[in-house]
Amino acid sequence: MPSAAGPGRVLTAVDRLEHNAGLDGIADSVRRVVRGLPLGRGRDALHGRWLGHPVHPLMVQLPVGSWFSAAVLDLLPGQLRGARALIGVGLAAAGPAAVAGWVDWAELQRQQMRVGLVHAAANITAVALYSGSLAARIRGRSGLGKALGFAGLSAVSLGGALGGHLAYRQAAGANHSEVVPHLVTLGWHEIGAVADFPVGQAVRRHIDDVTVLVVRESGNKVHVLADRCSHMGGPLTEGVIADGCVQCPWHGSVFRLADGWNVRGPATAPQPAFDTRITDGHVEACLRLDETRAGKETDAA
């Protein structure tokens, strides 16, 4: 007999948060500020393009780990100095982690941004509480310092839970093209006659269950990429084709047509690319696999 149980109170509350349009005005204002920051190439570095995935989750390990360790020391006798030092380290590391988080947040979808606002609010509350905790400890008020520290740990734990919801339930920061190699069968696939693809224009086609972007250059050189952007699934066929690249119309990620490399973020993962050939006037495409994955696919076959 199927269970009648549905979402509990926690999931129900977060679901309401996702659909709370009352947060959109604040979100739009903050997003304009974040996007207006003169970060230059540093923006891609903060996104984590150099790492291959968002850098924010890596950066938050230092403040969260420091504060949790401080809480453990607060439960032990004679560890006031160590706990105070760890709280200071956490506060120093929280700023850079927050900047990376805001830069990622400004390129999310509406429902993700709503949850992200509350995630940030919880973490800002934690920083305020830990700042008060550090100040109290410096003044010799260790009891108050401990109380504020445990309150800060509760706030940052709430923020972490919402961050997990963003990452795992809402797929913020995930590679939205990772599934492509698992949906396309090995081998060559005919996608149309050469004449079906005007030079320099984006054309949408399907290979198995995957939508692809097809662009023909002069000289009948054809490029094929997975159509859905690895950042948030935007349709690349609706983007701008220029200088051998395609720009996603949703958040501006730029991918090289020749190999799918993410030339500019916020995308941190490249776009799946296909090798192409022309046979009897028809374009055929074959998913381009890296050596490791190709070996696994061959073994599975």
Coordinates of C-alpha atoms in Angstrom, one line a residue, residues 116-260:
G116 CA 19.7 32.2 -1.9
L117 CA 18.6 35.5 -0.3
V118 CA 17.5 33.7 2.9
H119 CA 20.7 31.6 2.8
A120 CA 22.7 34.8 2.7
A121 CA 20.6 36.4 5.4
A122 CA 21.3 33.4 7.7
N123 CA 25.0 33.7 7.1
I124 CA 25.1 37.4 7.6
T125 CA 23.3 36.9 10.9
A126 CA 26.0 34.3 11.8
V127 CA 28.8 36.8 11.0
A128 CA 27.1 39.4 13.2
L129 CA 26.7 37.0 16.1
Y130 CA 30.3 35.8 15.8
S131 CA 31.5 39.4 15.6
G132 CA 29.7 40.0 18.9
S133 CA 31.1 36.8 20.3
L134 CA 34.6 37.9 19.5
A135 CA 34.1 41.3 20.9
A136 CA 32.7 39.9 24.2
R137 CA 35.6 37.5 24.5
I138 CA 38.1 40.3 24.0
R139 CA 36.4 42.2 26.8
G140 CA 36.6 39.2 29.1
R141 CA 32.9 38.3 29.0
S142 CA 33.5 34.6 28.0
G143 CA 30.0 33.5 29.0
L144 CA 28.3 35.9 26.7
G145 CA 30.9 35.1 24.0
K146 CA 30.1 31.4 24.2
A147 CA 26.4 32.1 24.0
L148 CA 26.7 34.3 21.0
G149 CA 29.0 31.7 19.4
F150 CA 26.5 28.9 19.8
A151 CA 23.8 31.2 18.4
G152 CA 26.1 32.0 15.4
L153 CA 26.7 28.3 14.8
S154 CA 22.9 27.7 14.7
A155 CA 22.5 30.5 12.2
V156 CA 25.3 29.3 9.9
S157 CA 23.9 25.7 10.1
L158 CA 20.6 27.0 8.8
G159 CA 22.4 28.8 6.1
G160 CA 24.3 25.6 5.3
A161 CA 21.1 23.7 5.1
L162 CA 19.6 26.2 2.6
G163 CA 22.9 26.1 0.7
G164 CA 22.5 22.3 0.4
H165 CA 19.0 22.8 -0.9
L166 CA 20.3 25.2 -3.5
A167 CA 22.9 22.8 -4.7
Y168 CA 21.2 19.4 -4.5
R169 CA 17.5 20.2 -4.8
Q170 CA 17.6 23.2 -7.1
A171 CA 20.9 22.2 -8.9
A172 CA 22.4 25.7 -8.5
G173 CA 26.1 25.4 -9.6
A174 CA 25.6 21.9 -11.1
N175 CA 26.7 21.0 -14.6
H176 CA 23.5 20.9 -16.5
S177 CA 25.1 19.2 -19.5
E178 CA 26.7 16.3 -17.6
V179 CA 23.9 13.9 -18.6
V180 CA 24.6 14.3 -22.4
P181 CA 27.2 11.5 -22.7
H182 CA 24.7 9.1 -21.0
L183 CA 21.9 9.9 -23.5
V184 CA 23.7 9.8 -26.8
T185 CA 24.6 6.4 -28.2
L186 CA 28.1 5.9 -29.6
G187 CA 28.7 6.2 -33.3
W188 CA 27.7 8.6 -36.0
H189 CA 24.3 10.2 -36.3
E190 CA 22.9 11.9 -39.4
I191 CA 21.5 15.3 -38.5
G192 CA 20.5 16.7 -41.9
A193 CA 21.7 17.7 -45.4
V194 CA 24.4 20.3 -45.6
A195 CA 22.0 22.7 -47.4
D196 CA 19.7 22.6 -44.3
F197 CA 22.3 24.6 -42.3
P198 CA 22.8 28.2 -43.5
V199 CA 26.3 29.5 -43.0
G200 CA 26.8 31.3 -39.7
Q201 CA 23.4 30.6 -38.3
A202 CA 22.4 28.5 -35.4
V203 CA 20.2 25.5 -36.1
R204 CA 18.6 23.2 -33.6
R205 CA 18.6 19.5 -34.2
H206 CA 18.2 16.3 -32.1
I207 CA 20.6 13.4 -31.6
D208 CA 18.8 10.6 -29.7
D209 CA 17.2 12.4 -26.7
V210 CA 19.6 15.4 -26.8
T211 CA 19.0 18.8 -28.4
V212 CA 22.0 20.1 -30.2
L213 CA 23.3 23.4 -31.7
V214 CA 24.5 23.1 -35.3
V215 CA 26.5 25.9 -36.9
R216 CA 28.0 25.7 -40.4
E217 CA 31.0 27.9 -41.4
S218 CA 32.1 28.7 -44.9
G219 CA 33.9 25.8 -46.5
N220 CA 31.3 23.4 -45.0
K221 CA 33.0 23.2 -41.6
V222 CA 30.2 22.2 -39.2
H223 CA 30.3 22.5 -35.5
V224 CA 27.9 20.7 -33.1
L225 CA 27.4 21.3 -29.4
A226 CA 24.9 20.3 -26.9
D227 CA 22.2 23.0 -27.0
R228 CA 21.4 23.3 -23.3
C229 CA 24.0 25.5 -21.5
S230 CA 26.0 23.7 -18.8
H231 CA 25.4 26.7 -16.4
M232 CA 21.6 26.7 -16.2
G233 CA 20.3 24.9 -19.3
G234 CA 19.8 28.0 -21.4
P235 CA 19.1 27.4 -25.2
L236 CA 22.3 28.2 -27.0
T237 CA 20.5 28.1 -30.4
E238 CA 18.9 31.3 -29.3
G239 CA 22.3 32.9 -28.5
V240 CA 24.6 35.1 -30.5
I241 CA 27.2 33.5 -32.8
A242 CA 30.3 35.6 -33.1
D243 CA 34.1 35.1 -33.4
G244 CA 33.8 31.3 -33.5
C245 CA 31.8 31.2 -30.2
V246 CA 28.2 31.1 -29.0
Q247 CA 26.9 33.2 -26.1
C248 CA 24.1 31.9 -24.0
P249 CA 21.1 34.2 -24.0
W250 CA 20.3 33.6 -20.4
H251 CA 23.4 34.5 -18.4
G252 CA 26.0 35.3 -21.0
S253 CA 28.3 32.3 -20.8
V254 CA 30.5 32.0 -23.9
F255 CA 31.5 28.7 -25.5
R256 CA 33.9 28.0 -28.3
L257 CA 32.2 26.3 -31.2
A258 CA 35.2 24.2 -32.1
D259 CA 35.4 22.2 -28.9
G260 CA 32.8 23.6 -26.4

